[in-house]
Amino acid sequence: MTMIIFLVAAGDGAGCTVTGANLVYRQALRGEDACYADFDLGVRGAGEVFGVSSAAHGTTEAGLHSYLQGACRDPHRVDVWQESDRWSPRKRPRRAGQLILVPGDQDGQEPAAIDGHAVQRLLRRWDDEFGLCVVHPGPGLSPSLEALLAAAVPHRILVAHRWTRRDLEATARFVARMDPGVVRFVRCAVFTPESAELTGLTGAQLAWIDERDRELHALAARLGMGQGRVAGVIPVDPVLRWRAQLITDDDVQATKVANEATVEAVEKLLTTALSDDRWNRL
Amino acid sequence: MRMQPRRRLLEIWEDVAAACFADGTWRWPEGPDGERDSICDAYQLLTLLYPACELASFRLDSPDQAADDVLEALRPLGDGIEVAKLLLRLMADYLRTHTDDGEPVFTGPSRLSAGDHKLTDEQRRADLTEAFALSVTLTLDIIGFVRVFRASVTREEIRREIRDLEILASTRLSAAMVGLLRSFNVEVFEPQSSRGALLARTVNQTGASDRLILDQLQQALREVRARLRDLTIGSGSSVDLDNPNLLFECGWSWGVIRGAPTVVAAGSIPVSQRRGVADTPLIHASATVIPAVLDLLSPRTRVLGLLDDEQQRLASALQLRMEATCTYWETVALFGDGPWPLEDTPWRMPGGVESESASLAVFQMAMRGLRFRRDRESAFDRVVGILEELALTARITKRPGAGDPATALHVPGFPVALPGSDELGPPLVSHASPFAPALLQRVIVMDALMQGTGAGQRMQRLADRIWTHLEARRIAEGPGQGLWDDARTVFAAAPAPSGPPSWAFTFDVVALLVTAAATTDERPPPDPQLVSHARALLREADHMLEQELMLGLALRGRRPLLGTIEARLRRAREIHDSRPAAAIGLVNSALTELDALLAAREWE
């Protein structure tokens, strides 16, 4: 099964890039070819998350910007297994699939208009080539998101948001005009009252958080973002929080800087994104 | 109370999940030949569904509001959505399995016993009152569950399934109510008959002449008699109650009454209503019906609008019968100015059998009206006395001797003979619902009424002791671990549990925990004396604070201290009406600090 996923958020800082990077990383570990396309043409931070310093803020070769302006036939691809500085991803695990990053140009300006046909061609090619392709446009209803939606290539949309009242409300407005059948939500950086991170808080603080958490659940249900439409819940994790990057098995098992629960959450999100049955739960 | 119902319920849910669910499939209780039984299945399903529908903090019908510890307990069944979907599947399975040719069936051969003989096919297929009653509770829970769950569902095939389920459940509910209306009876007898003599002996606790006592009883029963004359639909309506010299008893029997008329009604009522062979009212049967009728009348049923118009009509017909029955037993069991007949345990039943189990069944019906009695406060001590006595003679609060006859009361339970069943084969008995959970259920209900009294404290002690007894009877290991019933640790003579856990027993424990949890959820009304005490303390504290504030100059730099004191008093003022004791705590700590300031000033 192949799948194109638009990973979007209503605003900055929801955790799209790091979630998306970990999704394709996990898919590659499963032995499938996976690709991450950085359509966030204004910011270009994906290289850093993958630990590819040569493309930390876009590539010096002809990237997505060049492609969309017609300057090249195919945007430059970074083979993460080869080029990542982090030693563990570079040691490509046996039987892993390809792990490709398609970055923007290092000095590319956000194009004023995007050629819809060019976007469509690109998406179709990726659809043929990769088991999973995560495309991340800029925050909100950016021109790149509009172009992606207009390309009429079958896709699913994962909407990342933080677990706060403000984010829930903004996200509900953001998705209002999208087809609900293809939209699912990813709750990112979620504190739950039983999180290990919350040990050490006073009883009053925990009671307060517990009550607020309950309110958020009720609000989410009211806004049409309840459990039935949640594709994944990514807990707060030190590695994601302090240095947005791939969580490798070594991070969890050897150095233990990351939580196993985070990896499990990403795995679960990946399974949901790729399966019809888990996507349409209720 | 030390019972901690919420924690216990979660433990039981964990054990239920472990006992019933493996490799993605649910294991229904099965008879020796793999047959399913509408009563056993209902008890099993209700161990999950009943708390989920009765207690807000256990709800499973909207995945967004399921509590985390609840989902944790059910983890093997999946997450919130999977649990809800599994429940849907189980409900559908139940409703379709126990339907024959489009008509609901209410059989329960596993609840019947013919001694050394085998049940005949006709007996196996007999509709039972217990099944009617249980189906009322179950279908109300199902309809309520899917009504709420529907709101979270968008997938068309699930929505369709929910619609089908609701229709099936509603049909079964109507059929169960019709069944209950057709298994009610009024039996009339002469004062000189053996029944009459027994009744006279029961109510006559003062040694007065039987004739006098019976006259007084007839007087007291006038109202019940008048109500029973008003019965229109169902069985028990054709009995001649006009002869004031005849005595009577009313209530439900074990199945449909012989010659019960068909209930004619519009709408979803099933057409064929099977003929019955049951006859006399049985106190044990009536006691099982009461909770079902109460479920029909509950606020939840009203608020969610679970009944259609026709069902409303049937429900009020059932309410009339339930109230008449409870009033009848209240009149008989609490008769006279001397000791209550009910205090004279064990209760004597027609045929000369007497049992603690019968006392408990009568107690349940007779005490329904206790909260409305004017003399209830003075009755509390006697009520506690009866329950303590029952716990004692049933060997729950007293060590049973070797081969103690009380063992049979618990395992397999008191045998209730089912008159009329011999028309279909060998005479049958049905074992009364488990004694210890039924007793604790009564204790919890009464305890809620007696809060804050000396009798209430005795009740809580008794509740703790019965709970300890029940805990000891959980299955320690093997299939059904953590569930019930393995009585060997308590009664040496009890047999080892055979096969799967007893779902009837387990459900009774769940039901009593639900009652206990519901009463702890209700905050006890604040003691008015405590409220006025809090007010008085607040007045003095406010005054002292004013004084300290007025001496502002001297207190420069100490504002933060006064700030905390002020905040505490503000909070105390907000809550002193609803939680006076907590308010007093706050005021006290504020007073201590204020007084420290004042004492320092007064120090020479």
PDB file of C-alpha atoms in Angstrom, chain B residues 209-221 244-245 247 335:
ATOM      1  CA  SER B 209     -56.098 -13.489  69.544  1.00  0.00           C
ATOM      2  CA  ASP B 210     -55.530 -14.463  65.930  1.00  0.00           C
ATOM      3  CA  ARG B 211     -58.967 -13.218  64.921  1.00  0.00           C
ATOM      4  CA  LEU B 212     -58.296  -9.762  66.269  1.00  0.00           C
ATOM      5  CA  ILE B 213     -54.892  -9.646  64.632  1.00  0.00           C
ATOM      6  CA  LEU B 214     -56.268 -10.727  61.263  1.00  0.00           C
ATOM      7  CA  ASP B 215     -58.986  -8.096  61.450  1.00  0.00           C
ATOM      8  CA  GLN B 216     -56.364  -5.434  62.060  1.00  0.00           C
ATOM      9  CA  LEU B 217     -54.262  -6.786  59.216  1.00  0.00           C
ATOM     10  CA  GLN B 218     -57.238  -6.656  56.851  1.00  0.00           C
ATOM     11  CA  GLN B 219     -57.755  -3.039  57.849  1.00  0.00           C
ATOM     12  CA  ALA B 220     -54.118  -2.230  57.242  1.00  0.00           C
ATOM     13  CA  LEU B 221     -54.189  -3.913  53.838  1.00  0.00           C
ATOM     14  CA  PRO B 244     -63.294  -8.658  52.663  1.00  0.00           C
ATOM     15  CA  ASN B 245     -63.135 -11.879  54.674  1.00  0.00           C
ATOM     16  CA  LEU B 247     -56.849 -12.893  52.891  1.00  0.00           C
ATOM     17  CA  PHE B 335     -47.100  -5.219  61.470  1.00  0.00           C
TER      18      PHE B 335
END
